[in-house]
Coordinates of C-alpha atoms in Angstrom, one line a residue:
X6 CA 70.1 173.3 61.5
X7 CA 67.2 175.2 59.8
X8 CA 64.4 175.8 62.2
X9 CA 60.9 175.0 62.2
X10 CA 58.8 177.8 60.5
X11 CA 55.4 177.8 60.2
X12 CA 54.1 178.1 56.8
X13 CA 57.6 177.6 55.2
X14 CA 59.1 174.1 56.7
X15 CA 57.7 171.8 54.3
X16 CA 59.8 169.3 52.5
X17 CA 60.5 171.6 49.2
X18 CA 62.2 174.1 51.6
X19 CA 63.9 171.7 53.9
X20 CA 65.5 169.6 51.1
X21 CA 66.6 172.8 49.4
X22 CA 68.3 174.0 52.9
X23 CA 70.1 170.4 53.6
X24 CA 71.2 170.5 49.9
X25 CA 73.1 173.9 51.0
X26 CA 75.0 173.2 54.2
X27 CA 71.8 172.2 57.0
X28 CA 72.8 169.3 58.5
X29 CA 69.4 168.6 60.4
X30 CA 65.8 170.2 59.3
X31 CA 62.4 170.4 61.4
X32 CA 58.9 169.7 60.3
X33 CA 57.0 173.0 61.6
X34 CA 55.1 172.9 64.8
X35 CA 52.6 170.6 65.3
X36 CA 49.4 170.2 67.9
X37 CA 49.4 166.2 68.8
X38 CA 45.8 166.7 69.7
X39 CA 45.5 167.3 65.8
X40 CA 47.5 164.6 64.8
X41 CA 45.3 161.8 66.6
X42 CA 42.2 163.1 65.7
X43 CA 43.6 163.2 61.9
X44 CA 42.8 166.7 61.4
X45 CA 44.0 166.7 57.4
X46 CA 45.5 170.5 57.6
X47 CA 47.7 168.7 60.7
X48 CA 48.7 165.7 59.5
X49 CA 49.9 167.8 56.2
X50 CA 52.4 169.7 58.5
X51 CA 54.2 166.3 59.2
X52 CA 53.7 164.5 55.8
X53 CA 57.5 164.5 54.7
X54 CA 57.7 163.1 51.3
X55 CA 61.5 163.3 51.1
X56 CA 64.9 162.1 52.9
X57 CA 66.5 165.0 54.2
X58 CA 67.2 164.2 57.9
X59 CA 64.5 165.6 59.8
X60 CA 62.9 166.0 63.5
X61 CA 59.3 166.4 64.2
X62 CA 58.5 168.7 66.2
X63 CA 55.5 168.7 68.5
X64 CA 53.4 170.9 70.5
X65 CA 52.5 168.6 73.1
X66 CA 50.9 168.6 76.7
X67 CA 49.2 165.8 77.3
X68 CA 50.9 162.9 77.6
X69 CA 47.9 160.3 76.8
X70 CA 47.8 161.9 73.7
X71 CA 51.6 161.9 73.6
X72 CA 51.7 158.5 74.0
X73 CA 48.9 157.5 72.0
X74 CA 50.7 159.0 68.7
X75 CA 54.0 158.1 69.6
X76 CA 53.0 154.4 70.6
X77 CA 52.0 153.9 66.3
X78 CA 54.4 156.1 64.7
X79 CA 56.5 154.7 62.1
X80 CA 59.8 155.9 61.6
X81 CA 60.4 156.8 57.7
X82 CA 63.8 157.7 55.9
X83 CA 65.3 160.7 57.2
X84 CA 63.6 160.8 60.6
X85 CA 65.8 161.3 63.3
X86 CA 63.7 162.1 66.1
X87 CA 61.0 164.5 67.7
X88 CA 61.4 167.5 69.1
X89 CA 59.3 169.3 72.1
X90 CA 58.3 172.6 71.6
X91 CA 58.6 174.9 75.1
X92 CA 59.6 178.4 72.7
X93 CA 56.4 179.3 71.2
X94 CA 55.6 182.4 72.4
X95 CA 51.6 182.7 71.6
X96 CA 50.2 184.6 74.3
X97 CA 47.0 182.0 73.8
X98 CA 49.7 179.3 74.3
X99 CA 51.4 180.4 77.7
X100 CA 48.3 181.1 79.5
X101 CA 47.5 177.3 79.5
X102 CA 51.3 176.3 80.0
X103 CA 51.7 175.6 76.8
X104 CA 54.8 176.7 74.3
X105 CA 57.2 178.9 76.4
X106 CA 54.8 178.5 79.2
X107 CA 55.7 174.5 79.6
X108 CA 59.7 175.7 80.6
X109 CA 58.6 176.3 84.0
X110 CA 56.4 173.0 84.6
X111 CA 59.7 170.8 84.8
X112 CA 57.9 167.5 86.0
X113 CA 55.9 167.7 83.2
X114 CA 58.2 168.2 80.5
X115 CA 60.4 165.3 82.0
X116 CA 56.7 163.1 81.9
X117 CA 56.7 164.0 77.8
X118 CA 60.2 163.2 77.6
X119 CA 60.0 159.8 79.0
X120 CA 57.6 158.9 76.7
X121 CA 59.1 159.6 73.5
X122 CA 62.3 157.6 75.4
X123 CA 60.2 155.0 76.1
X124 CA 60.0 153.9 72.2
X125 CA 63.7 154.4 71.6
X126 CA 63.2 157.5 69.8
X127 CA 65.6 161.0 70.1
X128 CA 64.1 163.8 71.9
X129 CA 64.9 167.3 72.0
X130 CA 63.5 170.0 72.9
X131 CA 63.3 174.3 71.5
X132 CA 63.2 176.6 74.2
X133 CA 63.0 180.1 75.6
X134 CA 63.8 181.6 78.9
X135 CA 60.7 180.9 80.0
X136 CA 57.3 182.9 79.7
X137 CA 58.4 186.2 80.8
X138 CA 61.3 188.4 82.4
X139 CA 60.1 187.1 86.0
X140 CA 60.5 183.2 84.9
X141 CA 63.9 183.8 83.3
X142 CA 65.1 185.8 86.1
X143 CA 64.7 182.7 88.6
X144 CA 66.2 180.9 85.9
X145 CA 63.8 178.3 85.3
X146 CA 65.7 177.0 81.9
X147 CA 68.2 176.1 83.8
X148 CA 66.6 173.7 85.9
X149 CA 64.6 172.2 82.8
X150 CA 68.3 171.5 81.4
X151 CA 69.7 169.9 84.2
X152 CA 66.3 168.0 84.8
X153 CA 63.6 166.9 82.2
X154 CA 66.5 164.0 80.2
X155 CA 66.3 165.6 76.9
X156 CA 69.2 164.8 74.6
X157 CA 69.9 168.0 73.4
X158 CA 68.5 171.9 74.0
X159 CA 68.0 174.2 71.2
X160 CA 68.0 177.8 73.4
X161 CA 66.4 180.7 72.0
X162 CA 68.0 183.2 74.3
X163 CA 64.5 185.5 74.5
X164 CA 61.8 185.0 77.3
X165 CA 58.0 184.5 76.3
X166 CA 57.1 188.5 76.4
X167 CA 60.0 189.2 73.7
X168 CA 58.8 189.5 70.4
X169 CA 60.9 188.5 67.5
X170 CA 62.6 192.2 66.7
X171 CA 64.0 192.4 70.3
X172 CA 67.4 191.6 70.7
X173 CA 68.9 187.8 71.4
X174 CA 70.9 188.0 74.8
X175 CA 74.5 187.7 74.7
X176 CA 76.5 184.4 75.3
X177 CA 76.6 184.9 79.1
X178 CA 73.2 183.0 78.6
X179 CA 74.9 180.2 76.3
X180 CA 77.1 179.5 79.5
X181 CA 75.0 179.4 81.9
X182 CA 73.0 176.5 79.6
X183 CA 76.2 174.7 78.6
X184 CA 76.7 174.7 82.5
X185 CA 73.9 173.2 83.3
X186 CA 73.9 170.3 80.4
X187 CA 77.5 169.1 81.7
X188 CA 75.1 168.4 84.5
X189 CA 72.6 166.9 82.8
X190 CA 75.0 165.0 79.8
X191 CA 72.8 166.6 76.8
X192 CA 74.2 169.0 74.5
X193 CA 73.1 173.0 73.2
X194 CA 72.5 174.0 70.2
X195 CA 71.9 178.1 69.9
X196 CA 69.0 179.8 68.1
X197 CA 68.3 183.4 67.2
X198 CA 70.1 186.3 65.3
X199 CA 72.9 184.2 64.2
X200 CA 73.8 185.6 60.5
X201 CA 78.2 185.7 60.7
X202 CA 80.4 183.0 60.7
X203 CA 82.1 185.4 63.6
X204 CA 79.3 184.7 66.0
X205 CA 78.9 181.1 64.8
X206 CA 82.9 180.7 65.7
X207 CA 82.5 182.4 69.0
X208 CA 79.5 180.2 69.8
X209 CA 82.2 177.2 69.2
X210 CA 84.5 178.5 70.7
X211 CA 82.1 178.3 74.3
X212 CA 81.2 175.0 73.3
X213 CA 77.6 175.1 72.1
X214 CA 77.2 171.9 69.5
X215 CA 75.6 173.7 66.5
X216 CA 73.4 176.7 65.8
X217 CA 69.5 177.1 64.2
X218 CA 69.0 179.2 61.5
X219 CA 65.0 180.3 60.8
X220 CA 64.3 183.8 59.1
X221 CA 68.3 184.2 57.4
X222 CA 67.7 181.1 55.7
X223 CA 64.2 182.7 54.1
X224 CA 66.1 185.0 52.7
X225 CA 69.1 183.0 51.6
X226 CA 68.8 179.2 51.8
X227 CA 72.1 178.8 50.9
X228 CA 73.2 180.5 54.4
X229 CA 74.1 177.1 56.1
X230 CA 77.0 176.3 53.2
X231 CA 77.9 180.5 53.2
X232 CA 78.7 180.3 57.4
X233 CA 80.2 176.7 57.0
X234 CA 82.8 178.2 54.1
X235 CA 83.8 181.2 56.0
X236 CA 84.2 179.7 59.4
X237 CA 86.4 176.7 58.5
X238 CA 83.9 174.1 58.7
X239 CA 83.4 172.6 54.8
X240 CA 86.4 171.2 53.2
X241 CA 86.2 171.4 50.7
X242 CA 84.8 174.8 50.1
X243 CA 81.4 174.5 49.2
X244 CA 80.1 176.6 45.0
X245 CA 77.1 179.2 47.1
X246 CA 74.8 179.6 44.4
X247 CA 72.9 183.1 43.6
X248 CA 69.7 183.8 44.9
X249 CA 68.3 183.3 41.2
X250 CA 69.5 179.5 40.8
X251 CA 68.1 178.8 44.2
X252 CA 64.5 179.9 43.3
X253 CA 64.7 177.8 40.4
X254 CA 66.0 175.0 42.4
X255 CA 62.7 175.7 45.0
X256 CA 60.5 175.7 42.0
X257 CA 61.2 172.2 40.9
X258 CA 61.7 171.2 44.6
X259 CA 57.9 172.7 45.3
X260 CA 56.5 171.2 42.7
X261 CA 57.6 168.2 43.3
X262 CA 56.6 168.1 46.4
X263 CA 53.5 169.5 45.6
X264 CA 53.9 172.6 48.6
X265 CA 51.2 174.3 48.7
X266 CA 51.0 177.3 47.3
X267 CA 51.0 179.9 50.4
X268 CA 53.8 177.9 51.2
X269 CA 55.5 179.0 47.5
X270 CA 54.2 182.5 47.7
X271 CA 55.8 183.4 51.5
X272 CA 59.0 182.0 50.5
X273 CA 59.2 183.8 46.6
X274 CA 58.5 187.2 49.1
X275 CA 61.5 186.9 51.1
X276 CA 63.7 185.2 48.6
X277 CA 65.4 188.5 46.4
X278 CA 67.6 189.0 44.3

């Protein structure tokens, strides 16, 4: 899966990652409050003018609002659900609950989940640990897997406080999850520092259902075939093409799509040969 990146996840880079091994692709976060109001720089973050398979994922609190944008959606090709975000970890964000601040506030991450179920629509939802070392240590993910109905969890083994250079926790975290979905029927998906095909065949190997790939897949989009190859996974063995042929593929792609053009300009940084 390729995560959802702000300022990256539009549908130039997305189709370029499902055209190299992701099997499932995320819109980048986005408010609801925005959405309903039709804020234009909002509604541009969900406008996906392709068909690679794709969840939208929200930032959502409120579950008027929820409902109220959920109730007159229309499902296009390639949709295949929303996703909730509870992993963001904005310190503006947490203080109001929000992000990796709504892991802890169970009841009402099972009301948000209810009403996306409500319309027959797949939910999932990106989590941390919670908002800090004190949330995770009373385990508070592990009751929001067992409890809030989700179908699937994608767990970013980091609290809140971490920043993004610290360290993903080891798979002793990955059980404890997968524990507590046989509880709950959903599945886990892991996210964070996963570059090898070793680690993605030891994360099979404990049973999580896939991984989430966000900054490796800047750099190389072709990452999602590279793993699949080397851990057994793509028969046949998928041609990786060189860093070169994939910028030229993300040019047409991007213009195309008409990405905007900070959107071209992060990606062409990361993307070396």
């Amino acid at each position: 899966m390729l995560a959802p990146i702000e300022n990256y996840s539009d549908s130039a880079l997305r189709t370029l990652c499902f055209n190299h091994g992701a099997d499932l692709t995320f819109t980048e976060m986005t408010r609801v409050e925005g959405i309903i109001r039709n804020n234009k720089p909002t509604l541009a973050k969900i406008l996906c003018c392709d068909s690679t398979p794709v969840e939208i994922q929200l930032l959502a609190s409120n579950e008027e609002q929820l409902e109220k944008f959920v109730s007159s959606f229309k499902p296009f090709e390639g949709f295949r659900g929303f996703n909730l975000n509870m992993s963001c970890p904005s310190k503006e964000l947490i203080k109001v609950g929000r992000g990796a601040g709504m892991v802890k506030r169970l009841t009402k991450a099972q009301n948000l989940v209810k009403i996306i179920q409500k319309y027959n629509y797949p939910v999932s939802i990106k989590m941390r640990l919670g908002a800090n070392a004190f949330e995770q240590k009373h385990k508070v993910y592990l009751r929001l897997i067992e409890g809030s109905g989700a179908d699937y969890y994608i767990v970013h083994p980091k609290h809140g406080s971490q920043n993004s250079d610290e360290e993903v926790q080891g798979n002793q975290i990955y059980e404890e999850c997968l524990d507590s979905a046989k509880i709950s029927g959903s599945k886990i998906i892991a996210n964070g520092g996963i570059t090898t095909p070793k680690k993605v065949i030891e994360l099979k190997k404990i049973g999580v259902s896939g991984v989430m790939i966000a900054r490796a897949a800047l750099k190389n989009p072709s990452i999602f075939d590279y793993l699949k190859n080397e851990a057994g996974f793509n028969t046949p063995i998928k041609k990786i093409p060189s860093i070169k042929e994939l910028k030229e593929e993300y040019t047409q792609l991007s213009n195309k799509f008409s990405s905007p053009h900070k959107y071209k300009e992060n990606l062409s940084k990361l993307m070396k040969n």
